[in-house]
XYZ file of C-alpha atoms in Angstrom:
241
model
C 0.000 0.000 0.000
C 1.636 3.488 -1.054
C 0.893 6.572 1.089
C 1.452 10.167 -0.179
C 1.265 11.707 2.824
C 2.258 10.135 6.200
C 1.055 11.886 9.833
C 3.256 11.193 12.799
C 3.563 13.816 15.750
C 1.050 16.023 13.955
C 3.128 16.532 11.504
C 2.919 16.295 7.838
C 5.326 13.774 6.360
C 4.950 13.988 1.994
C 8.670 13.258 1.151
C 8.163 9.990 1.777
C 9.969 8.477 -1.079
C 13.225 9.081 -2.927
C 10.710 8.684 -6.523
C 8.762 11.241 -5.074
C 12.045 13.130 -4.283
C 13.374 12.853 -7.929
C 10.214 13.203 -9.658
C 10.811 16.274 -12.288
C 8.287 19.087 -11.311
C 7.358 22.497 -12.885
C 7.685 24.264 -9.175
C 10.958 24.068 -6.836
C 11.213 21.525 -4.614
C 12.163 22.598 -0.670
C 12.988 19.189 1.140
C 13.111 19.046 4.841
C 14.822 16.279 6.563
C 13.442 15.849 10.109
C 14.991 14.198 12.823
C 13.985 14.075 16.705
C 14.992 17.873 17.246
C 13.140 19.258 14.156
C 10.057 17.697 15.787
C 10.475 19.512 19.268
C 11.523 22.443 17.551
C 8.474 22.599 15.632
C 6.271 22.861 18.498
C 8.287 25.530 19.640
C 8.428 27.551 16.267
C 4.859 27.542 14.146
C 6.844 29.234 11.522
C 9.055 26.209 11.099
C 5.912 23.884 11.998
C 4.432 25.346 8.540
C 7.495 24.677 6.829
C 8.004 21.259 7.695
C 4.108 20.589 6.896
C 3.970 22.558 3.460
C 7.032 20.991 1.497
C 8.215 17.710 0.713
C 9.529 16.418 4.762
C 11.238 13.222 5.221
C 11.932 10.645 8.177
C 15.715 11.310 9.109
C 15.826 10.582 12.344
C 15.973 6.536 13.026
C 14.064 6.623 15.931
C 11.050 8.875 15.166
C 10.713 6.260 11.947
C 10.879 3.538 14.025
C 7.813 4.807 15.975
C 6.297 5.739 13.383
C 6.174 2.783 11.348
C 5.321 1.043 14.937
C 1.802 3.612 15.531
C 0.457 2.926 12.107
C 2.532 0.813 9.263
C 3.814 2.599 6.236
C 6.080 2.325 3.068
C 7.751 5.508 3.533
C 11.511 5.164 3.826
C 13.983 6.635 5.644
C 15.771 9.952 3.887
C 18.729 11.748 5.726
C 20.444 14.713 3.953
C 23.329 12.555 3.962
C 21.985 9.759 2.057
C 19.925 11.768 -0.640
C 22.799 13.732 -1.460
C 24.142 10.690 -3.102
C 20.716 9.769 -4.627
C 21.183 13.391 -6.684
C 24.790 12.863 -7.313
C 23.393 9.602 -9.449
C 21.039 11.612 -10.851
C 23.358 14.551 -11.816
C 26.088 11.763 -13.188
C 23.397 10.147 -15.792
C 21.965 13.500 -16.753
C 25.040 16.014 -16.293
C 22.998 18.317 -14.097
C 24.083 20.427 -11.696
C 24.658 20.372 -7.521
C 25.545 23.431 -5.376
C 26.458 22.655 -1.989
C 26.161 26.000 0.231
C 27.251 26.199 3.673
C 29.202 24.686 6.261
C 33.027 26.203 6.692
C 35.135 26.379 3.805
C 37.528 23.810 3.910
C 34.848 21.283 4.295
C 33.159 22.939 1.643
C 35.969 22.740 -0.978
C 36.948 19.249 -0.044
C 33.380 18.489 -0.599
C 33.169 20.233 -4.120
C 36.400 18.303 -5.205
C 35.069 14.855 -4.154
C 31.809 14.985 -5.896
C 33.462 15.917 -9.186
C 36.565 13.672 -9.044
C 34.946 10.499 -7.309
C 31.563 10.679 -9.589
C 32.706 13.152 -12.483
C 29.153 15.308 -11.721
C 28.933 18.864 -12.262
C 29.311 20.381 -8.606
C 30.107 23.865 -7.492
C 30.207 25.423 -3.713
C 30.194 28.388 -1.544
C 30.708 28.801 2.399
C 28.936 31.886 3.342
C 30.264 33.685 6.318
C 28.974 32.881 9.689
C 25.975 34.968 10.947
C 23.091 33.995 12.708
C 19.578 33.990 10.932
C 18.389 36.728 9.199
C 21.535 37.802 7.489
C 22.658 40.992 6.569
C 21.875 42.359 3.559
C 25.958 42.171 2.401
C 25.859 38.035 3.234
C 22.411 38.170 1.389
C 23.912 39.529 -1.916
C 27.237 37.745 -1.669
C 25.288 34.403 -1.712
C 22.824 35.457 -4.744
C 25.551 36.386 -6.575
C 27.543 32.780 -6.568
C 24.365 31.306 -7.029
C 23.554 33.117 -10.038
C 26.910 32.062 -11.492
C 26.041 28.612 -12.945
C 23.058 26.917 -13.989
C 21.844 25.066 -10.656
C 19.558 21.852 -10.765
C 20.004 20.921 -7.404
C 20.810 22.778 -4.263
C 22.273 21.573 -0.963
C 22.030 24.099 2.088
C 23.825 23.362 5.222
C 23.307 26.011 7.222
C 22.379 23.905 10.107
C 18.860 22.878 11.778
C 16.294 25.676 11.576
C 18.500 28.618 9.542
C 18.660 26.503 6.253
C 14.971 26.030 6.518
C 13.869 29.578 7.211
C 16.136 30.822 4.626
C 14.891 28.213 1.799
C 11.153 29.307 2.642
C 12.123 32.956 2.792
C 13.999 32.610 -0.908
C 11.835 30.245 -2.189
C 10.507 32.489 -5.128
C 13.733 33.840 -5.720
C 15.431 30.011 -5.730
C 12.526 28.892 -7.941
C 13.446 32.077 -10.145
C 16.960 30.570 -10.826
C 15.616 27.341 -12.407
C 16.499 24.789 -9.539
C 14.178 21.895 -9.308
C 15.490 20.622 -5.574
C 16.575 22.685 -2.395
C 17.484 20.370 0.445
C 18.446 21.595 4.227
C 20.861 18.861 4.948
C 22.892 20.089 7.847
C 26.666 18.539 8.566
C 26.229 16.595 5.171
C 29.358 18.255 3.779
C 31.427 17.570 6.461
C 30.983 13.831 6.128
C 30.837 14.632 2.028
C 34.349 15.969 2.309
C 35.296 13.184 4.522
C 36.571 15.164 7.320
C 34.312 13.962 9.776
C 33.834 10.253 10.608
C 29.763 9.328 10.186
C 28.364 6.574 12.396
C 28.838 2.971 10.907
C 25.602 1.782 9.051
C 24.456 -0.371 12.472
C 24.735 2.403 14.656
C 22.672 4.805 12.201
C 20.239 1.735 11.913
C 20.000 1.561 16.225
C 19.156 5.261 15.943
C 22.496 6.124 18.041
C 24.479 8.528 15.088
C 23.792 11.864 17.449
C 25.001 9.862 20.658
C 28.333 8.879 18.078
C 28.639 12.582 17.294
C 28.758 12.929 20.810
C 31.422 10.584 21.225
C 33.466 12.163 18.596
C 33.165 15.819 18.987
C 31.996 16.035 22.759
C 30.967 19.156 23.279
C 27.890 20.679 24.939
C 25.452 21.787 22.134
C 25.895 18.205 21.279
C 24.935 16.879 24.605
C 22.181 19.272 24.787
C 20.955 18.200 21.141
C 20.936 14.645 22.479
C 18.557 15.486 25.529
C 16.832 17.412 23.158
C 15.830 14.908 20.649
C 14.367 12.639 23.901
C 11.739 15.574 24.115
C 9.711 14.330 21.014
C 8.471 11.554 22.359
C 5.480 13.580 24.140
C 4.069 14.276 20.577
C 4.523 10.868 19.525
C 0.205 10.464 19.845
C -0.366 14.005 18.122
C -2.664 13.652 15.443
């Protein structure tokens, strides 16, 4: 049985399916990957509450997919930032389109660029803004249009981190769609473990839904641990219709 559409936490779930994902469209694309945090943060933000229930959201997090496969059954599938990337990077490779990975700091930016285009030969370009929180000046604003506008874009990878990536794909969204590019995805440390300058979980600890608590291990530092008590939070929406 296929679902469009699947509710868990009372949210709205319609990226449920790398097809769907990939399917050509007329309009742009804004694909949220939601994890544990997203879903507490949601029902502290209604702005980002909209956002995740008005554009194609997927299951990231292993543990709110568990749970909500366990509530009520579905064929959605589990779809990280970090695992689509390489869905489009197939794409782009059969079909020479285009990826633009924006964000993150610039050396794990650039190594990112360079292993995209000399492991899978695809057409990728990139650009670390500077650091500023959300919304940013003016200055940032223009710098960030202008490398955008400097090669045809197809797909676009933002990793700004949880929350700013979002807010400013839904805030550009006519201007992005303007441009020509069929996909924007918020995919947060993607390009760190793209570049591979950070370590990601092994497969069996991503399947046991412990990749934050790995992070931890890693890179111990307190907005990690805090993230980690954090994500425990969203289990008192789990029954939210």
């Amino acid at each position: 049985m296929s679902f469009d559409v699947v509710k868990f936490c009372g949210l709205s779930f319609k990226g449920v399916t790398r097809s769907i994902l990939l399917r050509e469209s007329e309009y742009l694309k804004l694909i949220i990957t939601v994890n544990a945090e997203f879903i507490v943060e949601a029902y502290k933000d209604k702005k980002f509450m909209a956002i995740i229930n008005d554009n194609y959201s997927t299951f990231d997090g292993q543990v709110p997919y568990f749970f909500s496969k366990l509530l009520s059954p579905h064929d959605a599938e589990k779809i990280s930032g970090s695992d689509f990337i390489y869905d489009v990077i197939d794409r782009c490779k059969a079909t020479g389109q285009t990826i633009f990975l924006l964000g993150d700091n610039r050396v794990n930016n650039r190594a990112a660029v360079e292993y995209v285009k000399e492991k899978f030969g695809v057409n990728c370009v990139g650009f670390s803004p500077t650091f500023e929180p959300y919304p940013f000046s003016k200055q940032n604003d223009m710098q960030i249009r202008s490398e955008l506008e400097k090669v045809n874009i197809d797909y676009l990878f933002v990793g700004f981190g949880a929350k700013k990536q979002e807010f400013w794909m839904s805030d550009n969204y006519d201007y992005l769609q303007s441009l020509g590019i069929r996909a924007a995805v918020g995919c947060g440390g993607t390009f760190g473990f793209l570049s591979q300058n950070i370590k990601r979980a092994p497969v069996i600890i991503q399947r046991m839904g412990l990749e934050g608590f790995f992070r931890f291990v890693k890179e111990p530092k307190l907005f990690r641990f805090r993230r980690l008590i954090k994500s425990f939070v969203f289990f008192k929406y789990i029954f939210k219709k």
